[in-house]
Amino acid sequence: MDIITTHTNTDLDGLAAMVAAQKLYPEGILVFPGKLSRNVEEFMALHKDALAVRSLREINLEKVKRIIVVDTKNPRRLGKLAELFSRPRVEAHIYDHHPWAEGDIRGALEVVEAVGATATLLVERIRERQIPLNPLEATIIALGIYGDTGSLLFTSTTPRDVAAVGFLLEKGANLGVVADFLGRPMTEEQKSLLKTLLLSARRHQVNGVKILLSTAVVEEFIVGLALLTHTISEIERLDAVFTVVEMEDRVHMVGRSNVAQVDVKEILTPFGGGGHP
């Protein structure tokens, strides 16, 4: 049995990448490993009849022969599914746009590239193989790319993400649905984290460049740090903003730069990142 999964607290890019991966692995069963973000919960409530996604308790792990993991390589974000990686007879395929970090899982196939959204990597392969997409599938996948790239405005956005969205629009992606889900207000957890980051903000000036650094510690993972960092950048109107947040047992760092003098990728690469958590 093949299963297709993503990280706990599944966000829109995780869901989008799962749906896209199933086009490449048509026998794969979609499985949520744990909790969902609010946006994904709401989307699934509306489209549960069109999307056959199973919960972990519905899967017999003893029957899994191959696991396709998208939008993460961190075993701590896979819940009980992480134990499959210690089984020699289970083959793993990994698709992710986050940089490698110590302790990440490895696979027989690893597609890890610096694009704005994991779904982009899968769309490229769907396009290459001329696999058909229906409008709902195209909309879900577009929703993930728009969500993870801040509607293609984040500095982590690449020409490949833009090309992927163009392809999805050709396949009937509904931008009205995308706008509806992405335009919803922040969750209470996101609001609380944003407040903490604003209160902890420290402003520095280096060679005439104005930089803001914010830090926070939260017990549970909160989706959307990239969006919160972008929001802080818009509020403060400084040259660059960096946020450092410890969530669960991992530190996430995000940078946003508005000037050429601050290269976020160069700054965060020594920490195992490139501007996206």
Short mmCIF file of C-alpha atoms in Angstrom, two decimals:
data_model
loop_
_atom_site.label_atom_id
_atom_site.label_comp_id
_atom_site.label_asym_id
_atom_site.label_seq_id
_atom_site.Cartn_x
_atom_site.Cartn_y
_atom_site.Cartn_z
CA MET A 1 0.00 0.00 0.00
CA ASP A 2 1.21 3.51 -0.87
CA ILE A 3 0.30 6.42 1.38
CA ILE A 4 0.75 10.14 0.72
CA THR A 5 1.13 12.42 3.72
CA THR A 6 2.46 15.74 4.96
CA HIS A 7 3.20 17.44 8.27
CA THR A 8 0.95 17.75 11.29
CA ASN A 9 -0.90 21.07 11.56
CA THR A 10 -1.37 20.60 7.83
CA ASP A 11 -1.48 23.91 5.98
CA LEU A 12 -2.74 24.72 2.49
CA ASP A 13 0.58 23.94 0.80
CA GLY A 14 0.68 20.59 2.56
CA LEU A 15 -2.82 19.74 1.36
CA ALA A 16 -2.09 21.05 -2.13
CA ALA A 17 1.09 19.00 -2.38
CA MET A 18 -0.75 15.87 -1.24
CA VAL A 19 -3.40 16.34 -3.92
CA ALA A 20 -0.73 16.98 -6.55
CA ALA A 21 1.30 13.97 -5.41
CA GLN A 22 -1.70 11.71 -5.86
CA LYS A 23 -1.68 12.61 -9.55
CA LEU A 24 1.85 11.19 -9.71
CA TYR A 25 1.03 8.24 -7.47
CA PRO A 26 -2.58 7.38 -8.41
CA GLU A 27 -2.65 4.32 -6.13
CA GLY A 28 -1.54 6.39 -3.15
CA ILE A 29 -3.95 6.94 -0.27
CA LEU A 30 -4.06 10.47 1.17
CA VAL A 31 -3.50 10.45 4.93
CA PHE A 32 -3.48 13.33 7.42
CA PRO A 33 -0.89 12.56 10.14
CA GLY A 34 -2.56 14.68 12.82
CA LYS A 35 -4.07 18.10 13.38
CA LEU A 36 -5.06 20.45 10.56
CA SER A 37 -4.74 24.21 10.29
CA ARG A 38 -7.98 26.15 10.45
CA ASN A 39 -7.99 26.91 6.71
CA VAL A 40 -7.54 23.25 5.84
CA GLU A 41 -10.26 22.22 8.30
CA GLU A 42 -12.67 24.66 6.68
CA PHE A 43 -11.72 23.60 3.17
CA MET A 44 -12.15 19.91 4.01
CA ALA A 45 -15.54 20.59 5.58
CA LEU A 46 -16.70 22.03 2.26
CA HIS A 47 -15.06 19.46 -0.01
CA LYS A 48 -14.88 16.26 2.04
CA ASP A 49 -16.99 14.41 -0.52
CA ALA A 50 -14.63 15.33 -3.35
CA LEU A 51 -11.40 14.67 -1.44
CA ALA A 52 -10.88 11.20 -0.03
CA VAL A 53 -8.42 11.83 2.80
CA ARG A 54 -8.12 9.31 5.61
CA SER A 55 -7.10 9.83 9.20
CA LEU A 56 -4.21 7.95 10.76
CA ARG A 57 -6.49 5.62 12.70
CA GLU A 58 -7.96 4.34 9.42
CA ILE A 59 -4.58 3.10 8.18
CA ASN A 60 -2.94 -0.23 8.99
CA LEU A 61 0.72 0.76 9.07
CA GLU A 62 1.79 -2.86 8.70
CA LYS A 63 0.50 -2.82 5.12
CA VAL A 64 2.41 0.29 4.03
CA LYS A 65 5.08 -0.47 1.43
CA ARG A 66 5.80 3.08 0.29
CA ILE A 67 5.29 6.49 1.90
CA ILE A 68 5.31 9.71 -0.09
CA VAL A 69 5.99 12.70 2.17
CA VAL A 70 5.39 16.27 0.99
CA ASP A 71 6.23 19.67 2.49
CA THR A 72 8.35 18.33 5.35
CA LYS A 73 11.34 16.15 6.16
CA ASN A 74 11.10 16.59 9.91
CA PRO A 75 10.15 13.28 11.59
CA ARG A 76 8.80 15.16 14.60
CA ARG A 77 6.10 16.62 12.35
CA LEU A 78 4.91 13.26 11.04
CA GLY A 79 3.38 11.92 14.22
CA LYS A 80 3.08 8.15 14.36
CA LEU A 81 3.98 7.87 10.67
CA ALA A 82 7.60 8.66 11.54
CA GLU A 83 8.05 5.08 12.74
CA LEU A 84 7.71 3.86 9.14
CA PHE A 85 11.16 5.26 8.36
CA SER A 86 12.80 2.73 10.65
CA ARG A 87 11.31 -0.14 8.66
CA PRO A 88 13.70 -1.34 5.93
CA ARG A 89 10.91 -2.67 3.72
CA VAL A 90 9.15 0.70 3.49
CA GLU A 91 10.33 2.91 0.63
CA ALA A 92 10.18 6.68 1.10
CA HIS A 93 9.80 9.42 -1.51
CA ILE A 94 10.23 13.01 -0.33
CA TYR A 95 9.14 16.27 -1.97
CA ASP A 96 9.93 19.46 -0.06
CA HIS A 97 10.96 23.08 -0.54
CA HIS A 98 12.43 23.58 2.92
CA PRO A 99 16.22 23.33 3.32
CA TRP A 100 17.79 20.25 4.85
CA ALA A 101 18.22 20.21 8.63
CA GLU A 102 19.88 17.87 11.07
CA GLY A 103 17.74 14.84 11.83
CA ASP A 104 15.64 15.06 8.67
CA ILE A 105 14.35 11.82 7.18
CA ARG A 106 15.90 10.48 4.01
CA GLY A 107 14.29 8.68 1.09
CA ALA A 108 14.95 6.55 -1.95
CA LEU A 109 13.73 9.56 -3.95
CA GLU A 110 14.41 13.09 -2.70
CA VAL A 111 13.13 16.16 -4.53
CA VAL A 112 14.22 19.07 -2.35
CA GLU A 113 14.54 22.38 -4.15
CA ALA A 114 14.32 26.06 -3.22
CA VAL A 115 10.97 27.21 -4.56
CA GLY A 116 8.20 29.14 -2.84
CA ALA A 117 5.87 26.17 -2.36
CA THR A 118 6.27 22.41 -2.38
CA ALA A 119 3.24 22.11 -4.66
CA THR A 120 5.26 23.83 -7.38
CA LEU A 121 7.70 20.90 -7.53
CA LEU A 122 4.83 18.50 -8.10
CA VAL A 123 3.05 20.71 -10.64
CA GLU A 124 6.22 20.74 -12.73
CA ARG A 125 6.19 16.95 -12.87
CA ILE A 126 2.47 16.83 -13.62
CA ARG A 127 3.04 19.21 -16.51
CA GLU A 128 6.04 17.26 -17.83
CA ARG A 129 4.06 14.02 -17.84
CA GLN A 130 0.95 15.70 -19.29
CA ILE A 131 -1.23 14.35 -16.48
CA PRO A 132 -4.75 15.82 -16.62
CA LEU A 133 -6.12 17.98 -13.80
CA ASN A 134 -9.75 18.88 -13.17
CA PRO A 135 -10.69 22.42 -12.04
CA LEU A 136 -11.08 21.44 -8.37
CA GLU A 137 -7.64 19.84 -8.27
CA ALA A 138 -6.13 22.86 -10.02
CA THR A 139 -7.83 25.18 -7.51
CA ILE A 140 -6.60 23.25 -4.47
CA ILE A 141 -3.04 23.18 -5.76
CA ALA A 142 -3.14 26.88 -6.67
CA LEU A 143 -4.48 27.64 -3.20
CA GLY A 144 -1.40 26.02 -1.70
CA ILE A 145 1.03 27.93 -3.88
CA TYR A 146 -0.69 31.27 -3.30
CA GLY A 147 -0.86 30.55 0.43
CA ASP A 148 2.81 29.69 0.87
CA THR A 149 4.09 32.51 -1.34
CA GLY A 150 1.85 35.26 0.03
CA SER A 151 -0.01 35.40 -3.28
CA LEU A 152 3.36 35.38 -5.07
CA LEU A 153 4.56 38.43 -3.08
CA PHE A 154 6.98 36.81 -0.60
CA THR A 155 10.67 37.05 -1.45
CA SER A 156 10.83 33.24 -1.45
CA THR A 157 8.65 33.24 -4.59
CA THR A 158 10.45 32.07 -7.73
CA PRO A 159 9.63 32.21 -11.45
CA ARG A 160 8.85 28.49 -11.16
CA ASP A 161 6.00 29.24 -8.73
CA VAL A 162 4.59 31.84 -11.10
CA ALA A 163 4.79 29.40 -14.01
CA ALA A 164 3.08 26.72 -11.95
CA VAL A 165 0.19 29.06 -11.15
CA GLY A 166 -0.13 29.97 -14.83
CA PHE A 167 -0.40 26.29 -15.71
CA LEU A 168 -3.05 25.75 -13.02
CA LEU A 169 -5.10 28.68 -14.32
CA GLU A 170 -5.04 27.06 -17.74
CA LYS A 171 -6.48 23.95 -16.08
CA GLY A 172 -9.38 25.89 -14.57
CA ALA A 173 -8.15 26.99 -11.14
CA ASN A 174 -10.76 29.25 -9.54
CA LEU A 175 -9.13 32.40 -8.17
CA GLY A 176 -12.38 33.37 -6.46
CA VAL A 177 -12.08 30.35 -4.19
CA VAL A 178 -8.40 31.11 -3.61
CA ALA A 179 -9.15 34.71 -2.64
CA ASP A 180 -11.94 33.61 -0.30
CA PHE A 181 -9.74 31.27 1.72
CA LEU A 182 -6.63 33.43 1.78
CA GLY A 183 -8.55 36.56 2.72
CA ARG A 184 -9.82 35.16 6.01
CA PRO A 185 -8.74 36.73 9.32
CA MET A 186 -5.90 35.43 11.45
CA THR A 187 -6.53 32.77 14.06
CA GLU A 188 -6.33 33.74 17.74
CA GLU A 189 -3.02 31.86 17.97
CA GLN A 190 -1.60 33.83 15.05
CA LYS A 191 -2.81 37.12 16.55
CA SER A 192 -1.19 36.25 19.87
CA LEU A 193 2.11 35.34 18.22
CA LEU A 194 2.04 38.52 16.13
CA LYS A 195 1.53 40.59 19.29
CA THR A 196 4.42 38.81 21.01
CA LEU A 197 6.70 39.38 18.03
CA LEU A 198 5.82 43.07 17.87
CA LEU A 199 6.43 43.51 21.61
CA SER A 200 9.78 41.72 21.46
CA ALA A 201 10.97 43.65 18.42
CA ARG A 202 14.46 45.11 18.57
CA ARG A 203 15.48 47.67 15.98
CA HIS A 204 19.05 47.98 14.72
CA GLN A 205 20.83 50.11 12.16
CA VAL A 206 23.79 48.59 10.32
CA ASN A 207 25.62 50.67 7.72
CA GLY A 208 22.52 52.77 7.29
CA VAL A 209 20.21 49.76 6.86
CA LYS A 210 17.33 49.58 9.34
CA ILE A 211 16.69 46.04 10.58
CA LEU A 212 14.13 44.60 12.99
CA LEU A 213 14.62 41.34 14.91
CA SER A 214 11.74 39.68 16.78
CA THR A 215 11.81 36.51 18.86
CA ALA A 216 9.22 34.32 20.58
CA VAL A 217 8.72 30.91 22.15
CA VAL A 218 5.44 29.00 21.83
CA GLU A 219 4.59 25.49 22.96
CA GLU A 220 2.72 24.32 19.86
CA PHE A 221 3.39 24.81 16.17
CA ILE A 222 1.54 27.80 14.71
CA VAL A 223 1.18 27.88 10.95
CA GLY A 224 1.90 31.08 9.04
CA LEU A 225 5.15 32.52 10.44
CA ALA A 226 6.08 33.68 6.94
CA LEU A 227 2.79 35.60 6.72
CA LEU A 228 3.29 37.12 10.18
CA THR A 229 6.80 38.21 9.25
CA HIS A 230 5.43 39.82 6.09
CA THR A 231 2.78 41.58 8.19
CA ILE A 232 5.43 42.95 10.57
CA SER A 233 7.42 44.17 7.57
CA GLU A 234 4.36 46.05 6.29
CA ILE A 235 3.64 47.55 9.74
CA GLU A 236 7.18 48.66 10.55
CA ARG A 237 8.25 49.74 7.05
CA LEU A 238 11.92 48.98 7.75
CA ASP A 239 14.55 47.69 5.35
CA ALA A 240 14.51 44.12 6.67
CA VAL A 241 12.70 42.02 9.26
CA PHE A 242 13.80 38.75 10.84
CA THR A 243 11.67 36.58 13.13
CA VAL A 244 13.02 33.72 15.25
CA VAL A 245 10.42 31.53 16.92
CA GLU A 246 10.87 28.34 18.90
CA MET A 247 7.85 26.09 18.28
CA GLU A 248 7.58 22.68 19.87
CA ASP A 249 11.21 21.47 19.71
CA ARG A 250 12.44 23.35 16.66
CA VAL A 251 13.52 26.92 15.94
CA HIS A 252 12.01 28.59 12.87
CA MET A 253 13.59 31.62 11.23
CA VAL A 254 12.07 33.83 8.56
CA GLY A 255 13.49 36.91 6.89
CA ARG A 256 11.94 39.59 4.73
CA SER A 257 14.08 42.18 2.93
CA ASN A 258 12.97 45.29 1.10
CA VAL A 259 16.45 46.38 0.00
CA ALA A 260 19.19 44.85 -2.14
CA GLN A 261 21.79 45.31 0.63
CA VAL A 262 20.15 42.59 2.74
CA ASP A 263 20.31 39.14 1.16
CA VAL A 264 18.02 36.98 3.29
CA LYS A 265 19.16 33.74 1.69
CA GLU A 266 22.83 34.50 2.34
CA ILE A 267 22.13 35.48 5.94
CA LEU A 268 20.01 32.45 6.82
CA THR A 269 21.90 29.77 4.88
CA PRO A 270 24.39 29.13 7.75
CA PHE A 271 21.38 28.35 9.94
CA GLY A 272 20.03 25.82 7.45
CA GLY A 273 17.49 28.11 5.80
CA GLY A 274 16.88 30.58 3.06
CA GLY A 275 14.11 32.84 4.27
CA HIS A 276 11.41 30.23 4.72
CA PRO A 277 10.88 28.06 7.84
#
